[in-house]
XYZ file of C-alpha atoms in Angstrom:
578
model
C -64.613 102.458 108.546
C -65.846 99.867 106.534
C -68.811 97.764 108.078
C -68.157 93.990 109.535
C -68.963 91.076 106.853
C -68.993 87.457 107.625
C -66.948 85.010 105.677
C -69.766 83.235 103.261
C -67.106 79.796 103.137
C -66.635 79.387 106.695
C -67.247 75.903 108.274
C -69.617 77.155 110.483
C -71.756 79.254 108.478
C -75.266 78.365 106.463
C -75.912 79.975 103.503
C -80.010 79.944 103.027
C -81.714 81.821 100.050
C -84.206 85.054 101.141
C -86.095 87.282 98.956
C -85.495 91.141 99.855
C -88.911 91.145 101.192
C -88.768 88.348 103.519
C -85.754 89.512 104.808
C -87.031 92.942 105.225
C -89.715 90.919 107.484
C -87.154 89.088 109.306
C -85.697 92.204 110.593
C -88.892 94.348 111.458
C -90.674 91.588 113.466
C -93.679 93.182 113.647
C -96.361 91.812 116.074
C -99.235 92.170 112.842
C -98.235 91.132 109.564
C -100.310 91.589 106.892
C -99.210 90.119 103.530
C -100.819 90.207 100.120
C -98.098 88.930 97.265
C -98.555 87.537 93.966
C -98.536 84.098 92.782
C -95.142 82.118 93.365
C -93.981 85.079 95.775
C -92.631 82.168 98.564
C -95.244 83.615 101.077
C -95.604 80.135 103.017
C -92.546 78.324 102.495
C -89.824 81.807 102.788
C -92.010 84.158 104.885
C -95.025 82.587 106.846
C -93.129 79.384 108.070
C -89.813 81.424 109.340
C -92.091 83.501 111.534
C -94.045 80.485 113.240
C -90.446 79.590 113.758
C -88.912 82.432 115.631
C -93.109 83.007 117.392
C -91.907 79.512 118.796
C -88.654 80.544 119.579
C -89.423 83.524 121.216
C -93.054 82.416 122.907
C -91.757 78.635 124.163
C -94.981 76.884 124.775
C -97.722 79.135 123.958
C -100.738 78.280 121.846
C -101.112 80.003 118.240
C -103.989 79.295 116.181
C -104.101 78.360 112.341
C -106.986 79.264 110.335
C -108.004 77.285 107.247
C -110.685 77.647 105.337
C -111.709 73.852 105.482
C -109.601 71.136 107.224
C -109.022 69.171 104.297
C -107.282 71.799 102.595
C -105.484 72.667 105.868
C -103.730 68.982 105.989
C -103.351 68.383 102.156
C -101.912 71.957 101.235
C -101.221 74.899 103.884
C -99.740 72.375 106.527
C -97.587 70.768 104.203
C -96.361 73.991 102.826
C -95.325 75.177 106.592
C -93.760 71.988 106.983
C -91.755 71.901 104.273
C -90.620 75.315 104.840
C -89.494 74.345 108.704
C -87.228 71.495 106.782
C -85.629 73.877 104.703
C -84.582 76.100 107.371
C -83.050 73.404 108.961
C -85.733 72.082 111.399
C -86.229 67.555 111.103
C -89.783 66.389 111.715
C -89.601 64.110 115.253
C -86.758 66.140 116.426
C -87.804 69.981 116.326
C -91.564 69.349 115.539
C -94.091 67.177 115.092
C -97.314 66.861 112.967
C -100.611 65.812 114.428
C -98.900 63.503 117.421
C -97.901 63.641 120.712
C -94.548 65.175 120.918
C -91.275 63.353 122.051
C -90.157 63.464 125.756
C -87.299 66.162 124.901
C -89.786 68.395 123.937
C -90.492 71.623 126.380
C -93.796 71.630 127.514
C -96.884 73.635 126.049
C -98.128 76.326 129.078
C -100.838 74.167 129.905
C -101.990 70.903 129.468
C -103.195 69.302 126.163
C -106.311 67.593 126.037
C -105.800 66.585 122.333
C -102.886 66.440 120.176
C -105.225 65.846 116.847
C -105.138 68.731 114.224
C -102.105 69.895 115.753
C -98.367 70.897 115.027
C -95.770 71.269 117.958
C -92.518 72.131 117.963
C -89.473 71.475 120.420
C -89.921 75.044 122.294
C -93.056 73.501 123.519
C -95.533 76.188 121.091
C -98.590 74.915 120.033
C -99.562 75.604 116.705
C -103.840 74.318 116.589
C -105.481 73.495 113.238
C -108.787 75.712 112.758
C -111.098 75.280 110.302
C -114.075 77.781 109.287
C -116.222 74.425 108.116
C -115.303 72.763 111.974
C -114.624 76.048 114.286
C -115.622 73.488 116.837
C -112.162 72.348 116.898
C -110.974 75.608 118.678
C -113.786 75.969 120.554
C -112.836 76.837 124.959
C -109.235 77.799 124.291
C -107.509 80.590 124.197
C -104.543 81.942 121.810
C -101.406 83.919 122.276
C -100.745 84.594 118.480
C -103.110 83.334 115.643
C -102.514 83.222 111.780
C -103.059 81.827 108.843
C -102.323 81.451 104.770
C -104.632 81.920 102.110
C -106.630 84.683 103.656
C -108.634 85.655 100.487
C -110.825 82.364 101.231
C -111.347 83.485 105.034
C -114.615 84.747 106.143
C -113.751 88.012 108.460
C -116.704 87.045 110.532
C -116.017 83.661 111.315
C -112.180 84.573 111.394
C -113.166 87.427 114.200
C -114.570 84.851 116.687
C -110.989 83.029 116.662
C -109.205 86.133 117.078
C -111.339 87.015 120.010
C -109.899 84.068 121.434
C -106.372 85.503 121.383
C -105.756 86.262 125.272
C -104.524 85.270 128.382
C -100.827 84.592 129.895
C -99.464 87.970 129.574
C -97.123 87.641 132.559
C -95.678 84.930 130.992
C -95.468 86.347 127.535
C -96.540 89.607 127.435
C -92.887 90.958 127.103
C -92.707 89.797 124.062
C -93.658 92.212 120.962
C -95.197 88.692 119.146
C -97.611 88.517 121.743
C -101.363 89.185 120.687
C -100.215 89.043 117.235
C -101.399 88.011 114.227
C -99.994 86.620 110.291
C -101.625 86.124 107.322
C -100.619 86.489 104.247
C -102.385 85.988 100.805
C -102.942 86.527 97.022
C -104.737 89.655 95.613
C -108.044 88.599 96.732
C -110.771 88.916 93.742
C -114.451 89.656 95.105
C -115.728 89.349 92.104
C -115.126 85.389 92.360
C -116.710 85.632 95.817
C -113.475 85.757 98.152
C -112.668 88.036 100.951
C -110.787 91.829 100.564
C -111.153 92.050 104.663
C -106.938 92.123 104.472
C -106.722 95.139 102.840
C -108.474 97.292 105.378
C -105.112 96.419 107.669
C -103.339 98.847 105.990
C -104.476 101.622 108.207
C -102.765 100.413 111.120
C -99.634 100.649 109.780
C -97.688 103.290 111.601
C -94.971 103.710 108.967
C -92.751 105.996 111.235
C -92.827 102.982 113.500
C -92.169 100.423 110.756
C -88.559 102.789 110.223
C -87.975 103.121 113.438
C -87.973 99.412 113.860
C -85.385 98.744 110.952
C -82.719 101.577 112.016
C -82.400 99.569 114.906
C -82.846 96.351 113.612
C -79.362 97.056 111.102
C -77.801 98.250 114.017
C -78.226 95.489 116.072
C -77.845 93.129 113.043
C -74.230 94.839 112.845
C -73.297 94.221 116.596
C -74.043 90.621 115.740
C -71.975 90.535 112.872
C -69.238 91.897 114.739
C -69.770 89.703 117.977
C -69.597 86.498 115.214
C -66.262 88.058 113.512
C -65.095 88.377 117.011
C -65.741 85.035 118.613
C -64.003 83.134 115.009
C -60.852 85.272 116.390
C -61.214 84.210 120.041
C -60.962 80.778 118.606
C -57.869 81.245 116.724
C -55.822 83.387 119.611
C -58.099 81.863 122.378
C -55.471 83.536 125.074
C -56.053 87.189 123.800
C -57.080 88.805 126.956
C -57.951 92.607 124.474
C -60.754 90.121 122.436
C -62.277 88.467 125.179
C -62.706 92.430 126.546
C -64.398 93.359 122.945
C -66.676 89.931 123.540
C -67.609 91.207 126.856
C -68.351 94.747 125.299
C -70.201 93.392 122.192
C -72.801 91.265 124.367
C -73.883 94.457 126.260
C -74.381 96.590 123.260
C -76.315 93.872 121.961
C -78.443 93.559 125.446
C -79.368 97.445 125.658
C -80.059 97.260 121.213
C -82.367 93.936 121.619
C -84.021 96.048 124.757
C -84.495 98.876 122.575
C -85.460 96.648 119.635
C -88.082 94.539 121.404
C -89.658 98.096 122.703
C -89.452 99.425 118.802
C -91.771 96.253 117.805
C -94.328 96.308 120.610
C -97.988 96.673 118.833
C -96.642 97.230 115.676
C -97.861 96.424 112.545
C -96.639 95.939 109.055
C -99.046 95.639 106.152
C -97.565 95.007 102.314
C -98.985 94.635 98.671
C -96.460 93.245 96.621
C -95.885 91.171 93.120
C -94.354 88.296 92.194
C -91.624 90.502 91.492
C -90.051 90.364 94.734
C -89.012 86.795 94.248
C -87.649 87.760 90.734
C -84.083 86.501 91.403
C -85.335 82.692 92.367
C -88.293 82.371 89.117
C -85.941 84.468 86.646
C -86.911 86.387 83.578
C -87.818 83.176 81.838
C -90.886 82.707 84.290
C -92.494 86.182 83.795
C -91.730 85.877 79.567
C -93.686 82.354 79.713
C -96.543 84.186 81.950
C -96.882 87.200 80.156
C -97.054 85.792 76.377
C -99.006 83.013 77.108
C -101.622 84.108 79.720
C -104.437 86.250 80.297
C -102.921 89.948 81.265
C -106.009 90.789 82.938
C -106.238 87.952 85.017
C -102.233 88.390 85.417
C -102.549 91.750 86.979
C -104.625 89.799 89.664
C -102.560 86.386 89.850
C -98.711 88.402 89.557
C -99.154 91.909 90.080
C -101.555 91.991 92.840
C -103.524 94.755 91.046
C -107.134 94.719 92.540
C -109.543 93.173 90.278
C -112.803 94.987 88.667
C -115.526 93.345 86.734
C -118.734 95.110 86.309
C -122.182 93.666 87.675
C -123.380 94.420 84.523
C -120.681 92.188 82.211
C -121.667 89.743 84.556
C -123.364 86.123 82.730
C -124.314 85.597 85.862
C -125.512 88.403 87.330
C -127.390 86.725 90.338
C -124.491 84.529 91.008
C -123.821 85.316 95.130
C -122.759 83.678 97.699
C -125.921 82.177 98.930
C -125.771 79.930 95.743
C -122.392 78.254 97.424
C -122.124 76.443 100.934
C -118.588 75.636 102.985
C -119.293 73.453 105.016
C -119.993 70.366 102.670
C -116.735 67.801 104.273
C -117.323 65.466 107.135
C -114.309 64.404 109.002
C -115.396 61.137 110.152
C -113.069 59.337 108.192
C -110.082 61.634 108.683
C -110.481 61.483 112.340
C -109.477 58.285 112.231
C -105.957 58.387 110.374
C -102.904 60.177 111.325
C -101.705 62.761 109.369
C -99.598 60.210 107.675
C -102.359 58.253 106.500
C -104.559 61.417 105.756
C -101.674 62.599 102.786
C -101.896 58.997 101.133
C -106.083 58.731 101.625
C -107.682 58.937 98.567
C -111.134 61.467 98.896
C -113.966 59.485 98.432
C -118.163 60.436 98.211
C -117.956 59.611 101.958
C -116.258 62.801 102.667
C -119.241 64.668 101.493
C -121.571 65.394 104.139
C -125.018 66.376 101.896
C -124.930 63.578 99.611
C -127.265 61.198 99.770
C -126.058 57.704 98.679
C -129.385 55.924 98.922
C -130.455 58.080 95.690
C -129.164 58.498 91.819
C -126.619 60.667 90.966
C -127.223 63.057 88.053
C -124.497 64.784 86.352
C -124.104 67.527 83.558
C -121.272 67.118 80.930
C -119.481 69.251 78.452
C -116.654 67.678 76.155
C -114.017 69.104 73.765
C -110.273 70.017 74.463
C -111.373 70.219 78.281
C -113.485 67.377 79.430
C -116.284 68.810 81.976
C -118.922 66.582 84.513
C -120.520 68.774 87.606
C -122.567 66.242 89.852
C -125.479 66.906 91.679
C -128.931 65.966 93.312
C -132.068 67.573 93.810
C -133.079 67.747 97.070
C -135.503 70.200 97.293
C -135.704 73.239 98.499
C -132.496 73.095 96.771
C -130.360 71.882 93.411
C -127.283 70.775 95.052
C -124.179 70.556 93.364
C -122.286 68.301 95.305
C -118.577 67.671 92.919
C -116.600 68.148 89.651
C -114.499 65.905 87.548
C -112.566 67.831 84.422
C -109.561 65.797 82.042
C -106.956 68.083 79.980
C -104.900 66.635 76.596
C -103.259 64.005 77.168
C -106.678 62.402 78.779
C -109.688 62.504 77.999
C -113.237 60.556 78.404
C -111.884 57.067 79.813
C -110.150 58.838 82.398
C -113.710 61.512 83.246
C -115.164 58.205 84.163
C -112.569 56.389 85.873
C -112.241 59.611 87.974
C -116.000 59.639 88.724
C -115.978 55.877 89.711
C -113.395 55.618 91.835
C -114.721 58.585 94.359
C -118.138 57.465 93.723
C -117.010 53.759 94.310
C -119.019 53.782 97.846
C -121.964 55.453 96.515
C -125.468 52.454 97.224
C -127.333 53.594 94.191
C -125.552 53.366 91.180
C -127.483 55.125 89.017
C -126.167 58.165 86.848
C -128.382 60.292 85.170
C -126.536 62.660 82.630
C -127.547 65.353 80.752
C -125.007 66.356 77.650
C -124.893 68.635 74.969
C -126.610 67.591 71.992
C -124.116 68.005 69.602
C -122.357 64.632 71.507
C -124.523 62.488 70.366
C -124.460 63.706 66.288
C -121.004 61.373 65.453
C -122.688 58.122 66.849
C -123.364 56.591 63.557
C -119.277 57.466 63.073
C -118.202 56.091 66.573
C -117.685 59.276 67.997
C -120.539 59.799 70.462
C -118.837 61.424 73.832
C -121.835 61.097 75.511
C -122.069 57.158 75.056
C -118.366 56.702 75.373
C -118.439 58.170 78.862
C -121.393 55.985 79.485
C -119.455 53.351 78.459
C -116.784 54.220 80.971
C -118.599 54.772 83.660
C -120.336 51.446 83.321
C -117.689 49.119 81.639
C -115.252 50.602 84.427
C -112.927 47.939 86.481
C -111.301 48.570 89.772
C -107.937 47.491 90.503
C -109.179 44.453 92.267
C -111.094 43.454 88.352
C -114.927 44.438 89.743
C -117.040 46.152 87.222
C -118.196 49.620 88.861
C -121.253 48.492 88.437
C -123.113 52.078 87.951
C -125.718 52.165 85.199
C -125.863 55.666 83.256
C -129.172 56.979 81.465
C -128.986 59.599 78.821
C -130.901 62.200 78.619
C -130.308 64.572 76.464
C -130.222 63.097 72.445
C -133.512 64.911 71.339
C -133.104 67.626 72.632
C -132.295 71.040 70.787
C -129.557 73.362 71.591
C -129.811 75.706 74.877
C -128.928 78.913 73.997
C -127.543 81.431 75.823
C -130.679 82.998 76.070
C -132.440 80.537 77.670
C -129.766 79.340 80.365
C -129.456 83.406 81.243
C -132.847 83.472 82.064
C -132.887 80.192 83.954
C -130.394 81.131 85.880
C -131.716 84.431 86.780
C -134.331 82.450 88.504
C -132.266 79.572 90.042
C -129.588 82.053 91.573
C -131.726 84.351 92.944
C -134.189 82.155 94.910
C -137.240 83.636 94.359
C -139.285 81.462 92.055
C -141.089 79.033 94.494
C -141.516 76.403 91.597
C -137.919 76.199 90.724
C -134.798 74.730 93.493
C -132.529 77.347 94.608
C -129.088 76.436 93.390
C -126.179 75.672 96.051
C -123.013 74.288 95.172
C -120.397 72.841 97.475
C -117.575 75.795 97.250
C -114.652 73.460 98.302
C -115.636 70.651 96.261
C -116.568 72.453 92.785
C -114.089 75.335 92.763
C -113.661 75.229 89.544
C -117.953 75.596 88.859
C -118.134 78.099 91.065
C -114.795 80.249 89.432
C -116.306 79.725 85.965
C -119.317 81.209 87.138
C -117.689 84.198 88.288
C -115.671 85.266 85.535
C -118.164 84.469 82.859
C -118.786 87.542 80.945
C -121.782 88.434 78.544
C -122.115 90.117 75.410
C -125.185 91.595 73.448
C -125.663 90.067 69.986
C -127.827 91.766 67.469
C -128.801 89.558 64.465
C -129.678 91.049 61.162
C -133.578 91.669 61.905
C -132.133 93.687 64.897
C -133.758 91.411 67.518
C -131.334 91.549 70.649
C -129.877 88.510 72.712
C -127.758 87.494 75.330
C -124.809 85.613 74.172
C -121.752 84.299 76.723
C -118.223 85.046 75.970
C -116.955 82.008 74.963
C -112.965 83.680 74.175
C -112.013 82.113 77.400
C -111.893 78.207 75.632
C -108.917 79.129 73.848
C -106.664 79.777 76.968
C -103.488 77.246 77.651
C -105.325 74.045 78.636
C -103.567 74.520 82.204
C -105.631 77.482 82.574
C -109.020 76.202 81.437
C -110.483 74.448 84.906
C -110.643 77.570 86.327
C -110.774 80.505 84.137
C -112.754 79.298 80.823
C -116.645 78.858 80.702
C -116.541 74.877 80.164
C -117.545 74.180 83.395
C -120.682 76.609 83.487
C -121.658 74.711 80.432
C -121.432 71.346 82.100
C -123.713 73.255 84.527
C -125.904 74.019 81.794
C -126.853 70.920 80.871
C -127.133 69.543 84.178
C -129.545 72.488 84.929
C -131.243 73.563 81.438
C -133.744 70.566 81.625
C -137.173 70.966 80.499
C -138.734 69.913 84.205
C -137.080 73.200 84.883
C -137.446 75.609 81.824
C -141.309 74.910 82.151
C -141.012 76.811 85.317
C -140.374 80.019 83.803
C -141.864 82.223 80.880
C -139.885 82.802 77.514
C -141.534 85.117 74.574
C -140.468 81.830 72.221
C -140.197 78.172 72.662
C -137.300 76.717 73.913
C -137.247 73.363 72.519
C -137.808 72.043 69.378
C -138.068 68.623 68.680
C -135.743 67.101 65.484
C -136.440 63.256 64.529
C -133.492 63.137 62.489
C -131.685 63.284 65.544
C -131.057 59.692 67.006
């Protein structure tokens, strides 16, 4: 007997794309899911949006919790991403949800009353999806949870993550029938320690009963079928709506589908599915094309991170910077005064500013370190001691270039009080000046000579410091970092960098590898593995060492290299240099 099918060109049926994998989800229903798939694998849009759709379907007006790792890039990336996967399964914002608002009177109710419909996303069951942030866990703070998730795990501290998961309780007459209930989602990319994120996911895999996990999908296909068959069923009642015999079959169909979904629901309770996959398993939607262009033109190591979700390994010891931890970074470096105010609405079109930076200090110069060539680098900072702190980044690819580094700078920093830029630049910017190709006064120049849209200057005077100065080798920045990295030199600043606002600092950091050179007397030295410059320029902010080298001359100054002991001088002075 062959099994039931549904006719794909009927009026009444919606076709909708799913990889094997999501669908494979959709039929287990697990109350844990653990997810770690490779880049472009749909894991918001296909997989973690359908489930906060049938958690609200099947828990109507219970709280869930969303964890971000900041708020800001909870409302400009992972809510978006959920919300644009709710609209392509059908769902219209105002109608079956809403973002960040109080919802519409046809709405069902949440369980209990809500004090607060700010960071927020609601949906016509009446659920409650809340917006938690690691850098504001104040914003979940006295409530409790009946499901909690969240994308982008790799950037979520367990700790921190633990204390919101505690707060999953409560209402368990009201929803404790269902298997969701207690629950948790989160799905990710391979996380890579090595660049400082979290591997706390992949310790889920031991609670994966997989005898469970089958058990679930035999009768998951079996019920699927009786659906199948109560759909082919009810298209006939329609055509011969006096046939007493189908009506019978109807009748017969809905009770084996009662006791299956019994069964079923009893199959999911406390179960837990935990999978590593590729970006293979949305292979039919990016196509062979996708994984050629990938493949020839990228970085396979980094690949078998980014596509195959192969853990990643990189020695200590290969390590440029081999103090590098995360002490040296800080998360909490947003403040949400400003984005309090505006709806979400408002928040997607605000532009960040410097007054979404909660260390700065606008009352004080800016100083900034900058590295040009095929990928334009400036990391800002201030001192403010006990600490160096790096506070934001700024980077151009081909087609722009240095006009557009300072128009970048100026219009975030177009609030700042004191507008005064110290930068430090390599050297070797200054040697084309006689020739009109000085990078380090042309960004001056841009900075200063800057107009808003409104025609006022910026305003910002910029001081150069660096145009007698010889080149910092890698010697010399290895050992300065040693020493700024690891803390412990009480006449140097320990360095912290905002981790949010510099990723791109902090991820060229991490991957820069070292080399030993030996020159032709034999003496030894530490040399940095530049290879990495030559990527695709869409590749550079975050994988090449151009941004550690704006660090470098931000950092390498002589206030600073005075500080510590070399066996040979580390400047010279040249004046032939102007």
């Amino acid at each position: 007997m062959s099994k039931p099918k549904i006719d794909k060109t009927a009026n009444d049926v919606v076709l909708r794309y799913s990889n094997w994998l999501a669908q494979m989800i959709d039929m287990i229903k697990p109350t844990n899911l653990w997810l770690v798939l490779g880049r472009a694998s749909a894991k918001t849009v296909s997989i973690l949006s359908k489930r906060f759709m049938d958690i609200s379907k099947e828990m109507p007006g219970c709280f869930v919790s969303v964890s971000a790792d900041t708020y800001m890039n909870a409302i400009k990336n992972i809510i978006p991403q959920i919300v644009q996967g709710w609209e392509l399964n059908g769902w219209v914002e105002g109608i079956h949800f809403v973002v960040d608002s109080r919802p519409p009177d046809h709405f069902k109710k949440p369980h209990k009353t809500v004090l607060s419909w700010k960071h927020t996303l609601t949906t016509y069951h009446g659920t409650h999806f809340k917006i938690i942030s690691q850098d504001r866990p104040s914003v979940g703070a006295g409530d409790s949870y009946q499901h909690d998730g969240g994308d982008e795990a790799k950037y979520l501290n367990d700790k921190k993550l633990n204390k919101i998961r505690q707060a999953s309780r409560g209402e368990s007459v009201r929803y404790g029938r269902s298997p969701y209930y207690l629950g948790s989602t989160y799905t990710t990319d391979m996380p890579n320690t090595n660049l400082g994120e979290y591997d706390w996911i992949l310790s889920m895999e031991e609670n994966m009963d997989l005898k469970q996990i089958e058990t679930i999908l035999q009768v998951a296909f079996i019920l699927n079928e009786e659906k199948i068959k109560l759909v082919k069923v009810l298209n006939k009642i329609k055509e011969r709506p006096a046939d007493l015999q189908l009506k019978k079959d109807k009748t017969n169909i809905e009770k084996n589908i009662s006791r299956w979904t019994v069964r079923y629901n009893k199959a999911r309770m406390n179960s837990t599915f935990f999978y590593i996959g590729s970006s293979f398993v949305n292979a039919d939607i990016l196509t062979e094309k996708y994984f050629y262009s990938q493949f020839s033109e990228g970085n396979f190591k980094e690949l078998m991170t980014a596509l195959l979700s192969i853990k990643p390994t990189l020695e200590k010891g290969l390590m440029f910077y081999p103090n590098l931890n995360e002490k040296n970074f800080y998360s909490d470096g947003f403040t949400y005064s400003r984005i309090d105010k505006s709806s979400y609405a408002e928040i997607q079109d605000t532009e960040e500013s410097s007054l979404d930076l909660k260390y700065i200090r606008h009352n004080e110069h800016l100083e900034a370190g900058f590295d040009s060539g095929n990928m334009c680098s400036l990391v800002v900072g201030q001192e403010q001691l006990p600490f160096y702190r790096g506070l934001k980044e700024f980077y151009t690819l081909p087609e722009d270039f240095i006009r557009e580094l300072g128009a970048q700078f100026c219009e975030y920093f177009k609030y700042h009080k004191l507008k005064q830029l110290v930068l430090y630049h390599d050297r070797a910017t200054n040697k084309w000046k006689r020739v009109g190709e000085d990078h380090a006064s042309k960004l001056k120049e841009a900075i200063e000579n800057y107009e808003f849209a409104d025609g006022i200057t910026s305003g910002w005077t910029v001081t150069l410091m660096n145009e007698r100065q010889a080149n910092i080798s890698p010697q010399t920045e290895y050992e300065l970092m040693l020493e700024m990295q690891g803390g412990k030199n009480k006449d140097l600043p320990a360095l912290l960098i905002d981790k949010h606002n510099c990723p791109c600092w902090k991820s060229s950091m991490e991957q820069a590898q070292k080399f030993i050179h030996i020159d032709r007397k034999g003496n030894k030295e530490i040399k940095k593995d530049k290879s990495t410059e030559k990527l695709p320029d869409h590749r550079l902010p975050l994988e090449s060492t151009n941004m550690s080298d704006a660090g470098k001359y931000l950092l390498c100054r002589p206030e600073y290299l005075s500080k510590i002991e070399f066996d040979k001088p580390l400047f010279s002075s040249n004046p032939v240099i102007k």
